[in-house]
mmCIF file of C-alpha atoms in Angstrom:
data_model
loop_
_atom_site.group_PDB
_atom_site.id
_atom_site.type_symbol
_atom_site.label_atom_id
_atom_site.label_comp_id
_atom_site.label_asym_id
_atom_site.label_seq_id
_atom_site.Cartn_x
_atom_site.Cartn_y
_atom_site.Cartn_z
ATOM 1 C CA UNK A 1 -5.487 -4.040 -21.664
ATOM 2 C CA UNK A 2 -4.021 -6.223 -23.912
ATOM 3 C CA UNK A 3 -5.784 -9.946 -24.290
ATOM 4 C CA UNK A 4 -4.311 -13.248 -23.826
ATOM 5 C CA UNK A 5 -3.674 -15.556 -26.567
ATOM 6 C CA UNK A 6 -6.164 -18.242 -26.014
ATOM 7 C CA UNK A 7 -4.393 -20.243 -28.637
ATOM 8 C CA UNK A 8 -1.076 -20.060 -26.380
ATOM 9 C CA UNK A 9 -3.041 -20.392 -23.512
ATOM 10 C CA UNK A 10 -4.202 -23.568 -24.211
ATOM 11 C CA UNK A 11 -7.831 -22.395 -24.827
ATOM 12 C CA UNK A 12 -10.395 -22.122 -28.249
ATOM 13 C CA UNK A 13 -13.873 -20.723 -28.674
ATOM 14 C CA UNK A 14 -16.347 -22.086 -25.597
ATOM 15 C CA UNK A 15 -18.907 -23.725 -28.973
ATOM 16 C CA UNK A 16 -15.905 -26.044 -30.611
ATOM 17 C CA UNK A 17 -14.821 -27.267 -26.900
ATOM 18 C CA UNK A 18 -17.824 -29.018 -25.851
ATOM 19 C CA UNK A 19 -18.460 -29.219 -22.293
ATOM 20 C CA UNK A 20 -15.683 -31.559 -21.462
ATOM 21 C CA UNK A 21 -13.665 -29.306 -22.942
ATOM 22 C CA UNK A 22 -15.371 -26.480 -20.939
ATOM 23 C CA UNK A 23 -14.948 -27.519 -17.872
ATOM 24 C CA UNK A 24 -11.091 -28.492 -18.603
ATOM 25 C CA UNK A 25 -10.514 -25.033 -19.657
ATOM 26 C CA UNK A 26 -11.994 -24.102 -15.906
ATOM 27 C CA UNK A 27 -9.710 -25.983 -14.102
ATOM 28 C CA UNK A 28 -7.195 -24.292 -15.814
ATOM 29 C CA UNK A 29 -8.424 -21.010 -15.827
ATOM 30 C CA UNK A 30 -9.076 -21.722 -11.843
ATOM 31 C CA UNK A 31 -5.222 -22.602 -11.830
ATOM 32 C CA UNK A 32 -3.450 -19.455 -13.993
ATOM 33 C CA UNK A 33 -5.671 -17.276 -11.643
ATOM 34 C CA UNK A 34 -5.937 -19.014 -7.837
ATOM 35 C CA UNK A 35 -2.658 -21.237 -7.864
ATOM 36 C CA UNK A 36 0.236 -19.588 -5.746
ATOM 37 C CA UNK A 37 3.344 -18.686 -7.751
ATOM 38 C CA UNK A 38 6.439 -18.313 -5.796
ATOM 39 C CA UNK A 39 7.771 -15.139 -8.243
ATOM 40 C CA UNK A 40 6.527 -11.717 -7.979
ATOM 41 C CA UNK A 41 5.021 -11.342 -11.653
ATOM 42 C CA UNK A 42 6.854 -7.950 -14.028
ATOM 43 C CA UNK A 43 4.489 -5.165 -13.511
ATOM 44 C CA UNK A 44 2.622 -3.615 -16.615
ATOM 45 C CA UNK A 45 3.750 -2.259 -19.115
ATOM 46 C CA UNK A 46 2.498 1.263 -18.201
ATOM 47 C CA UNK A 47 4.700 0.932 -15.366
ATOM 48 C CA UNK A 48 7.549 0.219 -16.647
ATOM 49 C CA UNK A 49 9.211 3.344 -16.979
ATOM 50 C CA UNK A 50 8.890 3.588 -12.489
ATOM 51 C CA UNK A 51 11.177 0.807 -12.336
ATOM 52 C CA UNK A 52 14.373 2.666 -10.877
ATOM 53 C CA UNK A 53 12.284 4.218 -8.503
ATOM 54 C CA UNK A 54 10.500 1.934 -7.239
ATOM 55 C CA UNK A 55 13.555 -1.031 -6.595
ATOM 56 C CA UNK A 56 15.151 2.705 -4.761
ATOM 57 C CA UNK A 57 12.074 1.932 -2.266
ATOM 58 C CA UNK A 58 12.698 -2.018 -2.511
ATOM 59 C CA UNK A 59 16.711 -1.257 -1.450
ATOM 60 C CA UNK A 60 15.655 0.802 1.492
ATOM 61 C CA UNK A 61 13.649 -1.728 2.452
ATOM 62 C CA UNK A 62 16.116 -4.161 2.469
ATOM 63 C CA UNK A 63 18.994 -1.376 4.669
ATOM 64 C CA UNK A 64 15.903 -0.931 7.141
ATOM 65 C CA UNK A 65 15.957 -2.035 10.715
ATOM 66 C CA UNK A 66 12.853 -5.440 10.863
ATOM 67 C CA UNK A 67 11.256 -8.073 13.117
ATOM 68 C CA UNK A 68 9.650 -11.109 12.278
ATOM 69 C CA UNK A 69 6.141 -11.482 12.974
ATOM 70 C CA UNK A 70 3.673 -14.634 12.945
ATOM 71 C CA UNK A 71 0.258 -15.878 13.292
ATOM 72 C CA UNK A 72 -0.701 -19.331 13.772
ATOM 73 C CA UNK A 73 3.048 -20.479 13.732
ATOM 74 C CA UNK A 74 2.395 -24.013 14.911
ATOM 75 C CA UNK A 75 -0.667 -23.991 12.496
ATOM 76 C CA UNK A 76 1.942 -25.439 9.601
ATOM 77 C CA UNK A 77 -1.630 -24.816 6.581
ATOM 78 C CA UNK A 78 -2.317 -21.306 8.119
ATOM 79 C CA UNK A 79 1.003 -20.204 8.926
ATOM 80 C CA UNK A 80 1.019 -16.279 8.070
ATOM 81 C CA UNK A 81 4.341 -14.511 8.204
ATOM 82 C CA UNK A 82 4.493 -10.313 7.866
ATOM 83 C CA UNK A 83 7.822 -7.821 8.606
ATOM 84 C CA UNK A 84 7.560 -5.402 11.038
ATOM 85 C CA UNK A 85 9.279 -2.044 10.404
ATOM 86 C CA UNK A 86 9.644 -0.193 13.886
ATOM 87 C CA UNK A 87 9.071 4.086 13.778
ATOM 88 C CA UNK A 88 12.277 5.574 13.694
ATOM 89 C CA UNK A 89 10.674 7.705 16.454
ATOM 90 C CA UNK A 90 11.394 4.838 19.898
ATOM 91 C CA UNK A 91 7.845 4.156 20.811
ATOM 92 C CA UNK A 92 5.765 5.592 18.165
ATOM 93 C CA UNK A 93 1.378 4.097 18.917
ATOM 94 C CA UNK A 94 0.723 4.884 15.731
ATOM 95 C CA UNK A 95 0.346 1.712 13.391
ATOM 96 C CA UNK A 96 -0.065 1.233 10.026
ATOM 97 C CA UNK A 97 -1.032 -2.668 8.523
ATOM 98 C CA UNK A 98 -0.637 -2.950 4.723
ATOM 99 C CA UNK A 99 -2.385 -4.884 2.031
ATOM 100 C CA UNK A 100 -0.325 -6.429 -0.726
ATOM 101 C CA UNK A 101 -1.977 -7.352 -3.931
ATOM 102 C CA UNK A 102 -2.473 -9.874 -5.998
ATOM 103 C CA UNK A 103 0.562 -12.010 -6.386
ATOM 104 C CA UNK A 104 2.792 -9.496 -4.818
ATOM 105 C CA UNK A 105 3.773 -9.676 -0.882
ATOM 106 C CA UNK A 106 4.429 -7.168 1.460
ATOM 107 C CA UNK A 107 8.371 -6.134 -0.180
ATOM 108 C CA UNK A 108 6.299 -5.114 -2.766
ATOM 109 C CA UNK A 109 5.004 -2.836 -1.019
ATOM 110 C CA UNK A 110 7.790 -1.088 0.390
ATOM 111 C CA UNK A 111 6.934 2.283 -1.627
ATOM 112 C CA UNK A 112 4.083 2.878 1.061
ATOM 113 C CA UNK A 113 6.237 1.736 3.538
ATOM 114 C CA UNK A 114 8.323 4.345 3.491
ATOM 115 C CA UNK A 115 5.881 6.624 2.644
ATOM 116 C CA UNK A 116 4.420 5.680 6.537
ATOM 117 C CA UNK A 117 7.945 4.967 8.061
ATOM 118 C CA UNK A 118 8.138 9.039 6.781
ATOM 119 C CA UNK A 119 4.907 10.105 8.488
ATOM 120 C CA UNK A 120 6.521 8.401 11.947
ATOM 121 C CA UNK A 121 4.337 5.177 11.870
ATOM 122 C CA UNK A 122 5.656 1.723 12.436
ATOM 123 C CA UNK A 123 4.760 -0.548 9.936
ATOM 124 C CA UNK A 124 3.200 -4.212 9.545
ATOM 125 C CA UNK A 125 3.870 -5.843 5.965
ATOM 126 C CA UNK A 126 2.285 -9.602 6.077
ATOM 127 C CA UNK A 127 2.358 -11.893 3.003
ATOM 128 C CA UNK A 128 -0.938 -12.885 2.978
ATOM 129 C CA UNK A 129 -1.621 -16.569 2.380
ATOM 130 C CA UNK A 130 -0.036 -18.394 -0.906
ATOM 131 C CA UNK A 131 2.112 -15.625 -1.290
ATOM 132 C CA UNK A 132 5.331 -14.420 -0.265
ATOM 133 C CA UNK A 133 6.971 -16.487 3.256
ATOM 134 C CA UNK A 134 3.258 -17.572 3.928
ATOM 135 C CA UNK A 135 1.662 -21.014 3.509
ATOM 136 C CA UNK A 136 -1.556 -21.759 1.441
ATOM 137 C CA UNK A 137 -1.614 -23.443 -1.943
ATOM 138 C CA UNK A 138 -4.267 -20.922 -3.637
ATOM 139 C CA UNK A 139 -5.340 -17.726 -3.160
ATOM 140 C CA UNK A 140 -8.412 -16.470 -1.808
ATOM 141 C CA UNK A 141 -8.428 -12.664 -2.761
ATOM 142 C CA UNK A 142 -9.031 -11.908 0.597
ATOM 143 C CA UNK A 143 -11.779 -13.493 1.616
ATOM 144 C CA UNK A 144 -9.518 -15.569 4.476
ATOM 145 C CA UNK A 145 -6.674 -12.890 4.617
ATOM 146 C CA UNK A 146 -9.282 -10.136 6.100
ATOM 147 C CA UNK A 147 -9.365 -12.746 9.138
ATOM 148 C CA UNK A 148 -5.699 -12.381 9.256
ATOM 149 C CA UNK A 149 -6.384 -9.225 9.179
ATOM 150 C CA UNK A 150 -8.450 -8.744 12.512
ATOM 151 C CA UNK A 151 -5.401 -10.990 13.828
ATOM 152 C CA UNK A 152 -3.119 -8.699 12.511
ATOM 153 C CA UNK A 153 -4.510 -5.454 14.901
ATOM 154 C CA UNK A 154 -4.801 -7.810 17.167
ATOM 155 C CA UNK A 155 -0.735 -8.626 17.263
ATOM 156 C CA UNK A 156 -0.311 -4.887 17.124
ATOM 157 C CA UNK A 157 -2.408 -3.685 20.268
ATOM 158 C CA UNK A 158 -0.536 -7.173 22.053
ATOM 159 C CA UNK A 159 2.647 -5.193 21.003
ATOM 160 C CA UNK A 160 2.831 -1.988 20.967
ATOM 161 C CA UNK A 161 0.293 -1.422 23.456
ATOM 162 C CA UNK A 162 -3.544 -0.421 24.033
ATOM 163 C CA UNK A 163 -3.017 3.141 22.892
ATOM 164 C CA UNK A 164 -1.701 2.398 19.401
ATOM 165 C CA UNK A 165 -3.500 3.724 16.807
ATOM 166 C CA UNK A 166 -4.132 1.674 13.513
ATOM 167 C CA UNK A 167 -4.387 2.615 9.994
ATOM 168 C CA UNK A 168 -5.060 0.249 7.579
ATOM 169 C CA UNK A 169 -4.280 0.246 4.242
ATOM 170 C CA UNK A 170 -3.717 -1.679 0.907
ATOM 171 C CA UNK A 171 -4.264 -1.124 -2.779
ATOM 172 C CA UNK A 172 -5.281 -3.630 -5.577
ATOM 173 C CA UNK A 173 -6.178 -6.822 -4.314
ATOM 174 C CA UNK A 174 -4.929 -5.689 -1.096
ATOM 175 C CA UNK A 175 -7.349 -2.520 -1.574
ATOM 176 C CA UNK A 176 -10.253 -5.041 -1.625
ATOM 177 C CA UNK A 177 -8.766 -7.054 1.256
ATOM 178 C CA UNK A 178 -9.295 -3.387 3.425
ATOM 179 C CA UNK A 179 -12.561 -3.165 2.389
ATOM 180 C CA UNK A 180 -13.268 -6.609 3.403
ATOM 181 C CA UNK A 181 -11.680 -6.562 7.139
ATOM 182 C CA UNK A 182 -14.312 -3.092 7.652
ATOM 183 C CA UNK A 183 -17.384 -5.114 8.537
ATOM 184 C CA UNK A 184 -15.066 -7.420 10.817
ATOM 185 C CA UNK A 185 -15.641 -6.616 14.761
ATOM 186 C CA UNK A 186 -12.019 -4.826 14.576
ATOM 187 C CA UNK A 187 -10.132 -3.770 18.562
ATOM 188 C CA UNK A 188 -10.890 -0.275 18.524
ATOM 189 C CA UNK A 189 -8.008 1.047 17.854
ATOM 190 C CA UNK A 190 -8.146 0.626 14.092
ATOM 191 C CA UNK A 191 -9.195 4.068 13.973
ATOM 192 C CA UNK A 192 -9.381 5.018 9.774
ATOM 193 C CA UNK A 193 -9.291 2.327 6.652
ATOM 194 C CA UNK A 194 -7.911 2.983 2.874
ATOM 195 C CA UNK A 195 -8.413 1.146 0.353
ATOM 196 C CA UNK A 196 -6.381 2.293 -3.067
ATOM 197 C CA UNK A 197 -7.986 0.875 -6.552
ATOM 198 C CA UNK A 198 -9.650 -2.699 -4.707
ATOM 199 C CA UNK A 199 -12.190 -4.504 -6.188
ATOM 200 C CA UNK A 200 -16.435 -4.187 -5.154
ATOM 201 C CA UNK A 201 -16.543 -8.031 -6.155
ATOM 202 C CA UNK A 202 -14.649 -10.953 -6.852
ATOM 203 C CA UNK A 203 -17.903 -12.090 -9.006
ATOM 204 C CA UNK A 204 -17.458 -8.650 -10.697
ATOM 205 C CA UNK A 205 -13.640 -8.954 -11.781
ATOM 206 C CA UNK A 206 -13.536 -11.929 -12.522
ATOM 207 C CA UNK A 207 -16.405 -11.832 -14.993
ATOM 208 C CA UNK A 208 -14.975 -8.537 -16.264
ATOM 209 C CA UNK A 209 -11.374 -10.368 -16.602
ATOM 210 C CA UNK A 210 -13.013 -12.951 -18.769
ATOM 211 C CA UNK A 211 -14.839 -10.518 -20.451
ATOM 212 C CA UNK A 212 -11.841 -8.530 -21.450
ATOM 213 C CA UNK A 213 -8.550 -10.938 -20.948
ATOM 214 C CA UNK A 214 -9.893 -13.825 -22.882
ATOM 215 C CA UNK A 215 -12.741 -12.974 -24.457
ATOM 216 C CA UNK A 216 -14.603 -15.282 -22.641
ATOM 217 C CA UNK A 217 -18.274 -15.442 -21.652
ATOM 218 C CA UNK A 218 -18.785 -15.344 -17.485
ATOM 219 C CA UNK A 219 -22.325 -16.852 -17.673
ATOM 220 C CA UNK A 220 -20.601 -20.119 -18.515
ATOM 221 C CA UNK A 221 -17.096 -19.882 -16.978
ATOM 222 C CA UNK A 222 -17.401 -18.258 -13.290
ATOM 223 C CA UNK A 223 -20.522 -20.510 -12.112
ATOM 224 C CA UNK A 224 -17.324 -23.583 -12.790
ATOM 225 C CA UNK A 225 -14.714 -21.832 -11.536
ATOM 226 C CA UNK A 226 -16.544 -21.213 -8.593
ATOM 227 C CA UNK A 227 -17.659 -25.231 -8.359
ATOM 228 C CA UNK A 228 -13.494 -25.611 -7.810
ATOM 229 C CA UNK A 229 -12.667 -21.746 -5.758
ATOM 230 C CA UNK A 230 -15.751 -24.333 -3.940
ATOM 231 C CA UNK A 231 -14.452 -27.428 -4.099
ATOM 232 C CA UNK A 232 -11.215 -25.929 -2.866
ATOM 233 C CA UNK A 233 -11.100 -22.951 -0.339
ATOM 234 C CA UNK A 234 -14.731 -24.036 0.914
ATOM 235 C CA UNK A 235 -15.987 -20.809 -0.025
ATOM 236 C CA UNK A 236 -18.746 -19.116 -3.116
ATOM 237 C CA UNK A 237 -16.237 -16.528 -4.920
ATOM 238 C CA UNK A 238 -19.970 -14.480 -3.743
ATOM 239 C CA UNK A 239 -18.789 -14.742 -0.650
ATOM 240 C CA UNK A 240 -16.546 -12.053 -1.675
ATOM 241 C CA UNK A 241 -17.868 -8.720 -1.127
ATOM 242 C CA UNK A 242 -16.119 -5.148 -0.306
ATOM 243 C CA UNK A 243 -19.681 -3.722 -1.136
ATOM 244 C CA UNK A 244 -21.601 -6.833 1.558
ATOM 245 C CA UNK A 245 -18.717 -6.044 3.909
ATOM 246 C CA UNK A 246 -18.942 -2.084 3.391
ATOM 247 C CA UNK A 247 -22.246 -2.254 4.511
ATOM 248 C CA UNK A 248 -21.065 -2.732 8.205
ATOM 249 C CA UNK A 249 -18.397 0.350 8.764
ATOM 250 C CA UNK A 250 -17.432 2.214 10.940
ATOM 251 C CA UNK A 251 -15.032 3.802 10.285
ATOM 252 C CA UNK A 252 -13.595 6.815 8.464
ATOM 253 C CA UNK A 253 -12.653 5.214 4.721
ATOM 254 C CA UNK A 254 -10.884 6.883 2.164
ATOM 255 C CA UNK A 255 -10.979 5.383 -1.441
ATOM 256 C CA UNK A 256 -8.335 5.777 -3.820
ATOM 257 C CA UNK A 257 -8.477 4.870 -7.463
ATOM 258 C CA UNK A 258 -7.503 5.890 -10.702
ATOM 259 C CA UNK A 259 -9.112 7.517 -13.401
ATOM 260 C CA UNK A 260 -7.424 4.996 -16.501
ATOM 261 C CA UNK A 261 -7.677 1.814 -14.264
ATOM 262 C CA UNK A 262 -8.459 -1.082 -17.075
ATOM 263 C CA UNK A 263 -7.578 -3.398 -14.447
ATOM 264 C CA UNK A 264 -10.296 -3.130 -11.502
ATOM 265 C CA UNK A 265 -12.443 -0.362 -13.553
ATOM 266 C CA UNK A 266 -13.861 2.749 -11.556
ATOM 267 C CA UNK A 267 -17.327 1.725 -11.963
ATOM 268 C CA UNK A 268 -16.164 -0.790 -8.535
ATOM 269 C CA UNK A 269 -14.550 2.567 -6.382
ATOM 270 C CA UNK A 270 -18.218 3.712 -7.488
ATOM 271 C CA UNK A 271 -20.357 0.525 -5.893
ATOM 272 C CA UNK A 272 -18.014 0.347 -2.847
ATOM 273 C CA UNK A 273 -18.054 4.108 -1.692
ATOM 274 C CA UNK A 274 -22.125 3.956 -2.341
ATOM 275 C CA UNK A 275 -21.840 0.672 0.347
ATOM 276 C CA UNK A 276 -19.666 2.535 2.846
ATOM 277 C CA UNK A 277 -21.522 4.326 5.477
ATOM 278 C CA UNK A 278 -20.362 8.463 6.578
ATOM 279 C CA UNK A 279 -17.722 9.799 6.875
ATOM 280 C CA UNK A 280 -16.192 8.418 3.522
ATOM 281 C CA UNK A 281 -14.077 10.298 1.138
ATOM 282 C CA UNK A 282 -12.993 9.279 -2.875
ATOM 283 C CA UNK A 283 -10.336 10.887 -4.481
ATOM 284 C CA UNK A 284 -10.232 9.531 -8.726
ATOM 285 C CA UNK A 285 -6.529 10.381 -9.503
ATOM 286 C CA UNK A 286 -6.595 11.677 -13.091
ATOM 287 C CA UNK A 287 -4.972 9.966 -15.847
ATOM 288 C CA UNK A 288 -3.413 6.919 -12.872
ATOM 289 C CA UNK A 289 -4.063 3.730 -14.708
ATOM 290 C CA UNK A 290 -4.324 0.279 -12.253
ATOM 291 C CA UNK A 291 -2.174 1.070 -8.580
ATOM 292 C CA UNK A 292 -0.179 3.823 -10.627
ATOM 293 C CA UNK A 293 -1.909 6.608 -8.430
ATOM 294 C CA UNK A 294 1.147 6.731 -5.652
ATOM 295 C CA UNK A 295 4.190 7.132 -8.877
ATOM 296 C CA UNK A 296 2.011 9.831 -10.910
ATOM 297 C CA UNK A 297 2.504 11.596 -7.709
ATOM 298 C CA UNK A 298 3.835 10.420 -4.445
ATOM 299 C CA UNK A 299 4.119 13.593 -2.470
ATOM 300 C CA UNK A 300 0.463 14.551 -4.000
ATOM 301 C CA UNK A 301 -0.479 10.776 -2.456
ATOM 302 C CA UNK A 302 0.768 11.788 0.597
ATOM 303 C CA UNK A 303 -0.437 14.965 0.829
ATOM 304 C CA UNK A 304 -3.609 13.568 1.100
ATOM 305 C CA UNK A 305 -3.493 10.444 3.063
ATOM 306 C CA UNK A 306 -2.316 13.035 5.445
ATOM 307 C CA UNK A 307 -4.583 15.838 5.007
ATOM 308 C CA UNK A 308 -8.033 12.800 6.007
ATOM 309 C CA UNK A 309 -5.717 11.464 8.410
ATOM 310 C CA UNK A 310 -5.867 14.790 10.013
ATOM 311 C CA UNK A 311 -9.092 15.586 9.355
ATOM 312 C CA UNK A 312 -10.638 12.326 10.900
ATOM 313 C CA UNK A 313 -7.428 10.724 13.441
ATOM 314 C CA UNK A 314 -9.194 12.045 15.967
#
């Protein structure tokens, strides 16, 4: 993992900063990590080789018939938007709700959307809060989004019917969002949960990235970042725990993770898997980096998911 240049970022060694400097540096780190950006950052260098395939999926997304869904339409501060793609087979009762990654949006999940579409599913692609077309100034890393995903599931039941069969699926931050959603009171139409490379907790993920990307001590910076977040967002980063939510899960759960993930280290999926009650399965994809498991072999990825669905959908 390439470390950030601390001088260019506006930071120097913590011991040289003093209390005021550390506080200011924490605020800069918070804005860097939590404040929304109205563009999709460039993907990591290890996935640049998949650019042509990715844009083929995006072109498919832009040419497929879609509908626009909204939550909290009259509440400008909490308005959440989504794209709905009807299945090719009219009146299909099968729907997948897909959670995107950090600083992405529904469009960035076009490859997964097409995979499920080809499997016969309606596809719902929300833009999380502070992403895409949805409102919000700060990224909540799935904690508030999890409640929106409960609402999205209820919206599917309301629009598609009480005989709906729903899968929840997410990648990276979206994977963690699905893990956290699993502990909520979901409608019975939600049958299966699938997470690809989700983190076990926000505290652990922030601590890991502070060390690996900035070589900064988490014991100094995480409490200050937490205080800023509590003031701006109203919750502690310690609330954002996939592990605690997964312990309440009652549905079959498939965990996917890249063997060589250096952004969400593989030990986190082991912790999440251990916390989740049965039935559950785990698939560690050899040689895959972060969010690369699909791209290494799309057909094998689809086959694994189809096998999971076939095994537990009844």
